[in-house]
Coordinates of C-alpha atoms and ligand atoms in Angstrom, one line a residue:
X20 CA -4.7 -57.9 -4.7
X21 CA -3.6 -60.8 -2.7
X22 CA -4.5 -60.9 1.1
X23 CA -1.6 -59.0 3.1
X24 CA 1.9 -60.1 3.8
X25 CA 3.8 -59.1 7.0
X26 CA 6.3 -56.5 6.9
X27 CA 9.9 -57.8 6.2
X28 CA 11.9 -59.1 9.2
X29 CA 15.3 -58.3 7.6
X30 CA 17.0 -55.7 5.0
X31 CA 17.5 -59.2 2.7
X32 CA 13.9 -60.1 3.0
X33 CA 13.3 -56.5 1.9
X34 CA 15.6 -57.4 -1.1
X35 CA 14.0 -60.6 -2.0
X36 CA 10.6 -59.2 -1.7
X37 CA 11.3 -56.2 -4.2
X38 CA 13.0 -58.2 -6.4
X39 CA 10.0 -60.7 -6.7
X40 CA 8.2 -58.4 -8.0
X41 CA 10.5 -57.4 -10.7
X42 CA 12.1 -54.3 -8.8
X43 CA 16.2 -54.5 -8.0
X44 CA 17.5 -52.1 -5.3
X45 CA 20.9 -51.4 -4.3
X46 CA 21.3 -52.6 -0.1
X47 CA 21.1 -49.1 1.1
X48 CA 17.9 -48.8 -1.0
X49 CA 16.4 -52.0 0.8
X50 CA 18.2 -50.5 4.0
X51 CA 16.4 -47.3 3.9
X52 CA 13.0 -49.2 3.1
X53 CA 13.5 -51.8 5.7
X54 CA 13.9 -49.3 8.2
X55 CA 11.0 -46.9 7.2
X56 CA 8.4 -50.2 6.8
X57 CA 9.7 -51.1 10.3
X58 CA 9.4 -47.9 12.5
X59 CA 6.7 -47.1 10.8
X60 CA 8.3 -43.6 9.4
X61 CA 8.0 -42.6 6.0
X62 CA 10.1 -43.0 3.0
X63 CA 11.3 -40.1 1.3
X64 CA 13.0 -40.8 -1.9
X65 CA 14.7 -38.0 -4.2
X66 CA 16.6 -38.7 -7.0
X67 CA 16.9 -37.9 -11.3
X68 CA 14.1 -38.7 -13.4
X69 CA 13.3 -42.2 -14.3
X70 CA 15.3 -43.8 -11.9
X71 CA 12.6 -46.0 -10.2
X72 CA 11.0 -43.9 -7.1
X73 CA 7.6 -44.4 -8.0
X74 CA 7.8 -47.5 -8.9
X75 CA 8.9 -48.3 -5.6
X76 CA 5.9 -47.5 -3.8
X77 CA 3.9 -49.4 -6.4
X78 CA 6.1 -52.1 -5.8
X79 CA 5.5 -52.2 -1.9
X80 CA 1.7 -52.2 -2.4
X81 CA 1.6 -55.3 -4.5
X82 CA 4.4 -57.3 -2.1
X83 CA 2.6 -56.2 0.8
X84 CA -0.6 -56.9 -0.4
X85 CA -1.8 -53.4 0.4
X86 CA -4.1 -50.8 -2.0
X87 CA -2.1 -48.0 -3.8
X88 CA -3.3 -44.8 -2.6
X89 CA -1.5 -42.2 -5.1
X90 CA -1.7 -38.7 -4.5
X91 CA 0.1 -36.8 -7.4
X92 CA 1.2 -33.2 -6.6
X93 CA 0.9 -30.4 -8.9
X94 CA 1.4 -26.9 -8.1
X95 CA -1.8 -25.5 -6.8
X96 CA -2.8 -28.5 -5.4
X97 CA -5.2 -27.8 -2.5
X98 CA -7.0 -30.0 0.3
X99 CA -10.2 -30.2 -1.6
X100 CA -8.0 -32.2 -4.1
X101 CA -5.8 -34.1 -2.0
X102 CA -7.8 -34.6 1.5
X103 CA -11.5 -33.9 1.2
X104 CA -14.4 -31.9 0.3
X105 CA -17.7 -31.7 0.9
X106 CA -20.2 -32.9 -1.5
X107 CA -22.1 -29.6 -1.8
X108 CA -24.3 -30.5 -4.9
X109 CA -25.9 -33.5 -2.6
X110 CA -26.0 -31.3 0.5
X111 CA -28.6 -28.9 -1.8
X112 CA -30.4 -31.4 -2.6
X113 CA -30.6 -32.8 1.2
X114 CA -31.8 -29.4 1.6
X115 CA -34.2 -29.0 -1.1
X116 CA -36.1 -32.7 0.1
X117 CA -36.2 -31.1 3.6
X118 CA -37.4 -27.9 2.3
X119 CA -39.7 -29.9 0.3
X120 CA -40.9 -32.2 3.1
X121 CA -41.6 -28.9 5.3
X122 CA -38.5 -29.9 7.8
X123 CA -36.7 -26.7 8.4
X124 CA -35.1 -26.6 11.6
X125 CA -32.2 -25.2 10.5
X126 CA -29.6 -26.5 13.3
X127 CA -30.8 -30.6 12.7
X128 CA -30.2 -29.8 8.8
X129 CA -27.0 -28.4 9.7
X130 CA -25.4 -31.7 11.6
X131 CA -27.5 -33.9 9.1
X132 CA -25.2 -32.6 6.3
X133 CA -22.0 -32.5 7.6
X134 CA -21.8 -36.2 8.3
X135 CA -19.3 -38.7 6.7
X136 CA -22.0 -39.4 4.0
X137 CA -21.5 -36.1 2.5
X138 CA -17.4 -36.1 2.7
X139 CA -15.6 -37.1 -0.3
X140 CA -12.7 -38.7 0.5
X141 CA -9.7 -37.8 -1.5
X142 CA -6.2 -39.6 -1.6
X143 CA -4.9 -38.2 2.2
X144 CA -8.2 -39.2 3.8
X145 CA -8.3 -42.4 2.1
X146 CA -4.9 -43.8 3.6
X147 CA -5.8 -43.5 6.8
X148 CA -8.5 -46.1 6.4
X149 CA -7.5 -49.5 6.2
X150 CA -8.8 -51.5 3.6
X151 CA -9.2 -54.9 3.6
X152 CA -7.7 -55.2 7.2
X153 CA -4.7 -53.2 5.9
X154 CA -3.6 -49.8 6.4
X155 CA -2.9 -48.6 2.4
X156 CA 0.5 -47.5 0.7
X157 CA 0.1 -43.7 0.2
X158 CA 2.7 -42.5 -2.7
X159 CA 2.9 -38.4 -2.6
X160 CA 4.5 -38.4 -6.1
X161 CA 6.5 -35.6 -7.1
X162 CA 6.3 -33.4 -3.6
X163 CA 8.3 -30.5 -5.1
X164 CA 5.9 -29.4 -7.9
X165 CA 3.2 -28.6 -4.7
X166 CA 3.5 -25.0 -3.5
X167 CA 5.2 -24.6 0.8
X168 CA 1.3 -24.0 2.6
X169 CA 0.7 -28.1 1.0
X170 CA 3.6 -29.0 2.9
X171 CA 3.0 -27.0 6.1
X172 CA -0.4 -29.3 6.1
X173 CA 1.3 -32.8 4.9
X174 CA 3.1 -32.1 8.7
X175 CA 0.0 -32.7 10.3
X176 CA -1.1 -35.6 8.9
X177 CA 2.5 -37.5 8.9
X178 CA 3.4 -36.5 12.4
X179 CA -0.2 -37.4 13.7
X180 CA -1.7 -39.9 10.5
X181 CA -4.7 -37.5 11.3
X182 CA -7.3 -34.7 9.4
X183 CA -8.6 -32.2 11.1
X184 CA -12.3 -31.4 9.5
X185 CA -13.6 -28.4 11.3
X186 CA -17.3 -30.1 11.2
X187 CA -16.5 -33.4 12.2
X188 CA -13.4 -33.6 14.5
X189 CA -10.0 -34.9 14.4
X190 CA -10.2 -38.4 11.6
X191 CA -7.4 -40.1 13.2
X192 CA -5.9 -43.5 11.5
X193 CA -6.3 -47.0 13.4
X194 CA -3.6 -48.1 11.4
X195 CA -0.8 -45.7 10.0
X196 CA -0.7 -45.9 6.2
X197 CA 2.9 -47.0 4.9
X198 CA 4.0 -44.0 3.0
X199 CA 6.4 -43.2 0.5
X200 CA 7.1 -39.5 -0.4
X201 CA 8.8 -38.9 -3.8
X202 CA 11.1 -35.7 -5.2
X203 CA 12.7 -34.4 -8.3
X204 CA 14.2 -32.1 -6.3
X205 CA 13.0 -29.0 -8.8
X206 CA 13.6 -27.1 -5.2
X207 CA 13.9 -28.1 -2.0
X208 CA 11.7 -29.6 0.3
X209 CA 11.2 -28.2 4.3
X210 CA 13.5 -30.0 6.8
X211 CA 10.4 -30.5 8.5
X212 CA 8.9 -33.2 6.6
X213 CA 12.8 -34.4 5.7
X214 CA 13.4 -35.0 9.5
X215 CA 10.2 -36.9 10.0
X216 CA 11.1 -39.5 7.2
X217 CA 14.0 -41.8 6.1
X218 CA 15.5 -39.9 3.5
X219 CA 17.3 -41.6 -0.1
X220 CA 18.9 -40.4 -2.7
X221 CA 18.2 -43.0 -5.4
X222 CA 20.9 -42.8 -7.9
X223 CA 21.6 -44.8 -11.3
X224 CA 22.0 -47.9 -10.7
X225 CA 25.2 -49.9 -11.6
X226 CA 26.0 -52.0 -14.7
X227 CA 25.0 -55.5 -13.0
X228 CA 21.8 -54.1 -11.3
X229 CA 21.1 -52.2 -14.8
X230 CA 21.2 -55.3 -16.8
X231 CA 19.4 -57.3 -14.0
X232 CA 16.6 -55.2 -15.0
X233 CA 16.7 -55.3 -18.4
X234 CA 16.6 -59.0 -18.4
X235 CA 13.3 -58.1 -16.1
X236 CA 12.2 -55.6 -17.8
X237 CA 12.4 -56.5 -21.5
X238 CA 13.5 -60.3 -21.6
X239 CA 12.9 -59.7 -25.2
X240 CA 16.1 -58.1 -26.2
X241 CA 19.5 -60.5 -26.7
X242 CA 21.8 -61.0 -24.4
X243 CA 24.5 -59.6 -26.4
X244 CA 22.2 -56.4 -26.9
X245 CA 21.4 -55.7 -23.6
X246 CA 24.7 -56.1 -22.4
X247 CA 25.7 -53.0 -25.2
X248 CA 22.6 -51.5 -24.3
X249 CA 23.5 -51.3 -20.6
X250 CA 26.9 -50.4 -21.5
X251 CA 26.0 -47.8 -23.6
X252 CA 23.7 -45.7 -21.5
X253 CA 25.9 -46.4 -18.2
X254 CA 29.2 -44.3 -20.9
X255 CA 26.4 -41.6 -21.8
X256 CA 25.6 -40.9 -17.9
X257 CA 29.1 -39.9 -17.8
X258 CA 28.9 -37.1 -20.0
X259 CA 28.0 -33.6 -19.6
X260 CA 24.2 -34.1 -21.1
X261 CA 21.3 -31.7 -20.4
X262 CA 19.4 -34.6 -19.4
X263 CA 21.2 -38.2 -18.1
X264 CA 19.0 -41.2 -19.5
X265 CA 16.9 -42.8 -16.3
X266 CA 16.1 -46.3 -16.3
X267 CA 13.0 -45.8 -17.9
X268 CA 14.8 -44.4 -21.1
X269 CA 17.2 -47.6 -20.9
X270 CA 14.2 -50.3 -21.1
X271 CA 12.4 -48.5 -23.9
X272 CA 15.3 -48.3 -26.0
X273 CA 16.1 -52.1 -25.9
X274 CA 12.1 -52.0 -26.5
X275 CA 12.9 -50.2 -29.5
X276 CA 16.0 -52.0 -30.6
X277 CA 13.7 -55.3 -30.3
X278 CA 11.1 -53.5 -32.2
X279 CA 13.5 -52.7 -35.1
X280 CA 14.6 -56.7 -35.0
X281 CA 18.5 -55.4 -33.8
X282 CA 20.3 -58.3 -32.1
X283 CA 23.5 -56.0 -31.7
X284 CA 24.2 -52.5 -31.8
X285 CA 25.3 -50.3 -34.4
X286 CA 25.7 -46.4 -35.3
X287 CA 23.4 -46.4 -37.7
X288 CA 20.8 -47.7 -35.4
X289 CA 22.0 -45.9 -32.2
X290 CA 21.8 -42.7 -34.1
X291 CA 18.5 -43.0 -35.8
X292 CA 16.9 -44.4 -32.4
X293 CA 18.6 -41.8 -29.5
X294 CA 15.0 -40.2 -29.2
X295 CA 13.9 -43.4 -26.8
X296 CA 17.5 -42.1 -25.1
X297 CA 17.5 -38.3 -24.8
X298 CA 14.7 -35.8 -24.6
X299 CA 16.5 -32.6 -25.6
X300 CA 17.3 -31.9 -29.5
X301 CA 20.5 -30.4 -27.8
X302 CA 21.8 -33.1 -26.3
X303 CA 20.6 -35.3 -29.5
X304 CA 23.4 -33.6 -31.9
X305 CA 25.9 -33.6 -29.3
X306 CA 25.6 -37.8 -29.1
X307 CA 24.9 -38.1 -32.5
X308 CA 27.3 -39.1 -35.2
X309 CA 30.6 -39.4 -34.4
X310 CA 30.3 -39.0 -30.3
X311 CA 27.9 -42.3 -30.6
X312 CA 30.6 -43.9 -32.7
X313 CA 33.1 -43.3 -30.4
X314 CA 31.0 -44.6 -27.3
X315 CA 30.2 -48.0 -29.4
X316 CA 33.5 -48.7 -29.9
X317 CA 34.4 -48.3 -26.3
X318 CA 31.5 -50.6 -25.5
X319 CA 32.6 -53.2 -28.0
X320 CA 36.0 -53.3 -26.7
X321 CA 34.8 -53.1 -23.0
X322 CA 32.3 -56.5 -23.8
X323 CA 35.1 -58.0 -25.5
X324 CA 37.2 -57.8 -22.8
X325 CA 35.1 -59.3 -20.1
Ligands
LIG418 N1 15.6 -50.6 -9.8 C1 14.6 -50.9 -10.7 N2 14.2 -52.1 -10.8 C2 13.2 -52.4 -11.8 N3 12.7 -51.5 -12.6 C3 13.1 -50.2 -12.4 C4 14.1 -49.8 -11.5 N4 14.3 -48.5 -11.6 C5 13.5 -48.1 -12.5 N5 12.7 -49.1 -13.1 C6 11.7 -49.0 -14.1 O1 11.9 -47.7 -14.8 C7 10.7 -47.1 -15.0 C8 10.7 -45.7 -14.4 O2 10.6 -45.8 -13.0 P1 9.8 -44.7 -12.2 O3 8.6 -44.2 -12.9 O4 9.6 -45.3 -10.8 O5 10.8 -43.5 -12.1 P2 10.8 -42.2 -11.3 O6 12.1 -42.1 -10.5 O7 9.5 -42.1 -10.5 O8 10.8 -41.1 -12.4 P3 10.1 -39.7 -12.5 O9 11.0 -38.8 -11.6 O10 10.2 -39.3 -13.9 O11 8.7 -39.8 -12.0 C9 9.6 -48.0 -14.5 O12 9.1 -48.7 -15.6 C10 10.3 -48.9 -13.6 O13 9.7 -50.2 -13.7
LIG419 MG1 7.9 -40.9 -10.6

């Protein structure tokens, strides 16, 4: 980790910063993150699958020169996961030496073991302490797949950057973590949190930005390849799939193609590959044969043409 940078003094420094480290945003992207690094509110970002929302929080720790605190949601997840717990199986033993050593007053035992030496911090807790002089970048990846009580207690700690342990007090943080909240939108998250952050919808991104990426991403491929590549998966998002390629699914396939030595496309290889593309057998033998023919020879004549 390299030592920490200042926050970006302008939407285009925002820009040039992500894009340094191999992330492209569209401007209201960089708008939205500007603004959120800048008043110090967090970033909530929904949007399809693979589309780069986690990555953007990655991204920000490592321009920033901040740790990446990543708290991934799941349902069921509780605070003993995601804030803290207490170690009991060294507060026994605490007990057991002080038992052992004939020290029993029960009330000094008591405050002995609920001290910060017998809290373990989990991913909320560790965000509000800076590290390295720097207050962390706390993801909450995936907020929807947490059940509402979670996000009754995230309100707490984003309107406040503080944890209430009963024992111990109110742990507030000297520096407020930058944090970046993420969604697939499987339901809807409270209005509460929503109003607190900057909200985004990150969509798919253009053909320019898409192949700007690829030629990031997996400067392997060919020009000419990426260029149908791109071309190919930005025709596919217009159909009515199941499941719409993100941008993940677009660099593994020109991983693939690169893999299988292709330097251009064709519809033998775009039918025997589409598994890197779609994820549901449905959608699969929709594409397949003739429908991937079709869209090739759109693509063909659309790079021909420009
Ligand atoms: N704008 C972008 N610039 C550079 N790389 C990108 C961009 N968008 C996506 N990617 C790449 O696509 C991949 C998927 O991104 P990421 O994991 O952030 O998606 P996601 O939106 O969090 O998806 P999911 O909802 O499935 O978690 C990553 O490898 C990331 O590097
Ligand atoms: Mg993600």
């Amino acid at each position: 980790m390299t030592a920490p940078a200042q926050i970006p003094a302008s939407v285009d420094a925002v820009l040039a910063l992500l894009e340094q480290n191999d992330y492209f945003a569209d401007r209201r992207l960089a708008t939205s993150v500007f603004l959120a690094l800048k008043m110090g509110r967090p970033l909530f970002l929904e949007g399809e699958a693979g589309v780069g929302k986690t990555e953007i929080a990655k991204v920000l720790a490592r321009g920033l020169g901040r740790s990446l605190v990543r708290l991934q949601c799941y349902e069921g997840l509780d605070t003993a996961s995601a804030v803290y717990e207490w170690n009991y199986p060294r507060q026994m033993i605490e007990i057991r030496l002080a038992e052992a050593q004939g020290r029993v007053d029960r009330e000094a035992l008591a405050s002995n073991i609920f001290t910060e030496r017998f809290l373990i911090r989990r991913p909320i807790m560790q965000a509000l302490e800076p590290r390295d002089g720097a207050a962390p970048v706390l993801l909450i990846d995936e907020l929807d797949r947490t059940d509402e009580p979670f996000e009754a207690y995230l309100l707490e700690v984003l309107a406040e950057y503080q944890v209430t342990i009963p024992e111990l007090g109110a742990i507030k943080a000297t520096q407020p973590p930058i944090v970046v909240i993420t969604s697939n939108r499987t339901r809807e998250i409270h209005d509460a949190i929503k109003r607190r952050c900057f909200y985004h919808w990150v969509d798919y991104p253009d053909a320019l930005r898409e192949l700007d990426i690829l030629k990031r991403k997996a400067p392997e491929a060919a020009e000419k390849l990426s260029r149908e590549v791109v071309a190919f998966v930005q025709r596919l998002r217009k159909m009515d799939l199941f499941k719409l390629p993100g941008v993940a699914e677009t660099i593994d396939w020109s991983k693939a193609l690169v893999a299988l030595d292709k330097m251009t496309l064709d519809p033998q290889t775009v039918n025997d590959t589409l598994g890197t593309l779609l994820k549901y057998q449905d959608d699969i033998t929709r594409v397949r044969g003739s429908e991937a023919e079709r869209l090739l020879a759109e693509v063909r004549a659309e790079l021909a043409a420009a």
